[in-house]
Amino acid sequence: MSALTINAINDSDVENVVALWQRCGLTRPWNDPHADIALARRRDNSTLLIGRDNGAIVATVMVGHDGHRGWVYYVAVDPDGRKRGHGRAIMAAAENWLRQAGIAKLQLLVRRGNAQANAFYQSLGFEESTSVMFQKWLDGRETTASN
């Protein structure tokens, strides 16, 4: 395991972060990753943390809160650098960021069919919620099974 240097994203990191998300299969046609990054950087209640190994971006997490609950998105580890503890390190950084903001509960969403991600989060002590998530697109799109 190698130690990561973890900091907030810089302007010069954006394209490399989007490329990492694409390699990890995290982007979706209905979510513009550049807009998601800009939105996370716009306010004090969210950020995007970057994990670097020898200067290379190898892990990310978008973290934020609504004043009550914390949320993480775009948890990514470079496919060529997995099984080195980078996922655990970037998630620990997100948890610390939320603790410093006074947030006591962290939630995240995982697609049901993503067994690898489900196992990873369970290994970190997360448990499946009894809540049901509902969604509604406010821009007029219709919800489909894939979005």
Tab-separated table of C-alpha atoms in Angstrom:
chain	number	residue	atom	x	y	z
A	1	MET	CA	0.000	0.000	0.000
A	2	SER	CA	1.250	3.456	-0.820
A	3	ALA	CA	0.275	6.638	0.943
A	4	LEU	CA	-1.827	9.099	-0.989
A	5	THR	CA	-1.530	12.845	-0.921
A	6	ILE	CA	-5.106	14.097	-0.738
A	7	ASN	CA	-6.175	17.650	-1.550
A	8	ALA	CA	-9.098	19.505	-3.074
A	9	ILE	CA	-9.276	19.623	-6.856
A	10	ASN	CA	-7.541	22.428	-8.772
A	11	ASP	CA	-8.580	23.879	-12.135
A	12	SER	CA	-5.687	22.053	-13.795
A	13	ASP	CA	-6.980	18.696	-12.468
A	14	VAL	CA	-10.439	18.751	-14.071
A	15	GLU	CA	-9.660	17.011	-17.382
A	16	ASN	CA	-7.577	14.298	-15.694
A	17	VAL	CA	-10.369	13.695	-13.173
A	18	VAL	CA	-13.008	13.376	-15.915
A	19	ALA	CA	-10.725	10.957	-17.778
A	20	LEU	CA	-10.326	8.859	-14.602
A	21	TRP	CA	-14.098	8.771	-14.105
A	22	GLN	CA	-14.527	7.627	-17.691
A	23	ARG	CA	-11.924	4.853	-17.225
A	24	CYS	CA	-13.796	3.757	-14.100
A	25	GLY	CA	-17.179	3.736	-15.855
A	26	LEU	CA	-18.667	6.385	-13.566
A	27	THR	CA	-19.912	8.862	-16.162
A	28	ARG	CA	-23.404	8.716	-17.592
A	29	PRO	CA	-24.802	10.505	-20.660
A	30	TRP	CA	-27.348	12.420	-18.557
A	31	ASN	CA	-24.723	13.803	-16.115
A	32	ASP	CA	-22.125	16.226	-17.450
A	33	PRO	CA	-19.043	15.510	-15.301
A	34	HIS	CA	-17.651	19.020	-15.909
A	35	ALA	CA	-20.900	20.552	-14.635
A	36	ASP	CA	-20.910	18.191	-11.639
A	37	ILE	CA	-17.360	19.267	-10.739
A	38	ALA	CA	-18.237	22.948	-11.111
A	39	LEU	CA	-21.315	22.518	-8.925
A	40	ALA	CA	-19.340	20.740	-6.184
A	41	ARG	CA	-16.748	23.525	-6.167
A	42	ARG	CA	-19.306	26.345	-6.092
A	43	ARG	CA	-20.225	26.219	-2.397
A	44	ASP	CA	-18.623	25.616	0.990
A	45	ASN	CA	-20.750	22.530	1.679
A	46	SER	CA	-19.119	20.380	-1.019
A	47	THR	CA	-15.798	19.655	-2.660
A	48	LEU	CA	-13.993	17.138	-4.785
A	49	LEU	CA	-10.998	15.471	-3.152
A	50	ILE	CA	-8.142	14.136	-5.268
A	51	GLY	CA	-5.779	11.360	-4.189
A	52	ARG	CA	-2.341	11.466	-5.791
A	53	ASP	CA	0.331	8.796	-5.845
A	54	ASN	CA	3.696	10.186	-6.959
A	55	GLY	CA	1.858	13.167	-8.474
A	56	ALA	CA	-0.569	11.101	-10.572
A	57	ILE	CA	-4.307	11.337	-9.839
A	58	VAL	CA	-5.326	7.830	-8.773
A	59	ALA	CA	-8.432	8.411	-6.642
A	60	THR	CA	-11.316	10.857	-6.250
A	61	VAL	CA	-14.374	11.453	-4.142
A	62	MET	CA	-16.998	14.177	-4.455
A	63	VAL	CA	-18.238	14.928	-0.956
A	64	GLY	CA	-20.856	17.288	0.363
A	65	HIS	CA	-23.647	17.746	2.846
A	66	ASP	CA	-27.080	19.269	3.143
A	67	GLY	CA	-26.478	20.459	6.712
A	68	HIS	CA	-27.742	17.183	8.157
A	69	ARG	CA	-26.399	14.263	6.111
A	70	GLY	CA	-23.233	13.839	4.122
A	71	TRP	CA	-23.128	12.310	0.672
A	72	VAL	CA	-20.368	10.987	-1.553
A	73	TYR	CA	-20.329	10.590	-5.324
A	74	TYR	CA	-17.738	9.798	-7.980
A	75	VAL	CA	-15.667	7.557	-5.725
A	76	ALA	CA	-13.011	6.415	-8.171
A	77	VAL	CA	-9.757	4.506	-8.024
A	78	ASP	CA	-7.627	4.101	-11.124
A	79	PRO	CA	-8.261	0.565	-12.424
A	80	ASP	CA	-4.505	0.008	-12.728
A	81	GLY	CA	-3.954	0.953	-9.079
A	82	ARG	CA	-6.608	-0.975	-7.219
A	83	LYS	CA	-6.003	-3.183	-4.184
A	84	ARG	CA	-3.491	-0.681	-2.768
A	85	GLY	CA	-5.751	0.950	-0.188
A	86	HIS	CA	-6.515	4.030	-2.297
A	87	GLY	CA	-10.286	3.534	-2.022
A	88	ARG	CA	-10.116	3.276	1.739
A	89	ALA	CA	-7.847	6.333	1.934
A	90	ILE	CA	-10.057	8.555	-0.236
A	91	MET	CA	-13.182	7.483	1.669
A	92	ALA	CA	-11.447	8.187	4.997
A	93	ALA	CA	-10.617	11.670	3.699
A	94	ALA	CA	-14.280	12.220	2.766
A	95	GLU	CA	-15.386	11.068	6.214
A	96	ASN	CA	-12.875	13.416	7.866
A	97	TRP	CA	-14.050	16.317	5.694
A	98	LEU	CA	-17.629	15.672	6.840
A	99	ARG	CA	-16.624	15.309	10.507
A	100	GLN	CA	-14.846	18.676	10.326
A	101	ALA	CA	-18.094	20.155	8.962
A	102	GLY	CA	-19.993	18.724	11.959
A	103	ILE	CA	-21.846	16.101	9.929
A	104	ALA	CA	-22.472	12.821	11.768
A	105	LYS	CA	-24.017	10.619	9.067
A	106	LEU	CA	-22.706	9.653	5.631
A	107	GLN	CA	-24.909	8.212	2.905
A	108	LEU	CA	-24.195	7.080	-0.627
A	109	LEU	CA	-25.951	5.486	-3.540
A	110	VAL	CA	-24.760	2.354	-5.332
A	111	ARG	CA	-26.448	0.780	-8.302
A	112	ARG	CA	-27.994	-2.542	-7.256
A	113	GLY	CA	-26.056	-4.538	-9.841
A	114	ASN	CA	-22.649	-3.201	-8.786
A	115	ALA	CA	-21.597	-6.105	-6.558
A	116	GLN	CA	-17.972	-4.966	-6.347
A	117	ALA	CA	-18.916	-1.503	-5.041
A	118	ASN	CA	-21.478	-2.970	-2.647
A	119	ALA	CA	-18.824	-5.293	-1.187
A	120	PHE	CA	-16.313	-2.437	-0.911
A	121	TYR	CA	-18.677	-0.202	1.069
A	122	GLN	CA	-19.747	-3.085	3.311
A	123	SER	CA	-16.048	-3.685	4.071
A	124	LEU	CA	-15.875	-0.055	5.254
A	125	GLY	CA	-18.741	-0.567	7.692
A	126	PHE	CA	-21.601	0.768	5.557
A	127	GLU	CA	-24.894	-1.051	5.735
A	128	GLU	CA	-27.859	-1.106	3.402
A	129	SER	CA	-30.486	1.424	4.394
A	130	THR	CA	-34.112	0.550	4.943
A	131	SER	CA	-35.114	3.746	3.120
A	132	VAL	CA	-36.353	3.830	-0.440
A	133	MET	CA	-34.933	6.461	-2.728
A	134	PHE	CA	-37.313	8.423	-4.940
A	135	GLN	CA	-36.247	10.733	-7.737
A	136	LYS	CA	-37.721	13.367	-9.992
A	137	TRP	CA	-35.995	15.274	-12.779
A	138	LEU	CA	-36.680	18.981	-12.390
A	139	ASP	CA	-35.586	19.775	-15.950
A	140	GLY	CA	-38.491	17.904	-17.549
A	141	ARG	CA	-36.721	14.622	-18.325
A	142	GLU	CA	-38.575	11.415	-17.772
A	143	THR	CA	-37.062	8.931	-15.374
A	144	THR	CA	-36.011	5.661	-16.946
A	145	ALA	CA	-34.620	2.490	-15.420
A	146	SER	CA	-31.086	3.560	-16.375
A	147	ASN	CA	-31.020	7.076	-14.959
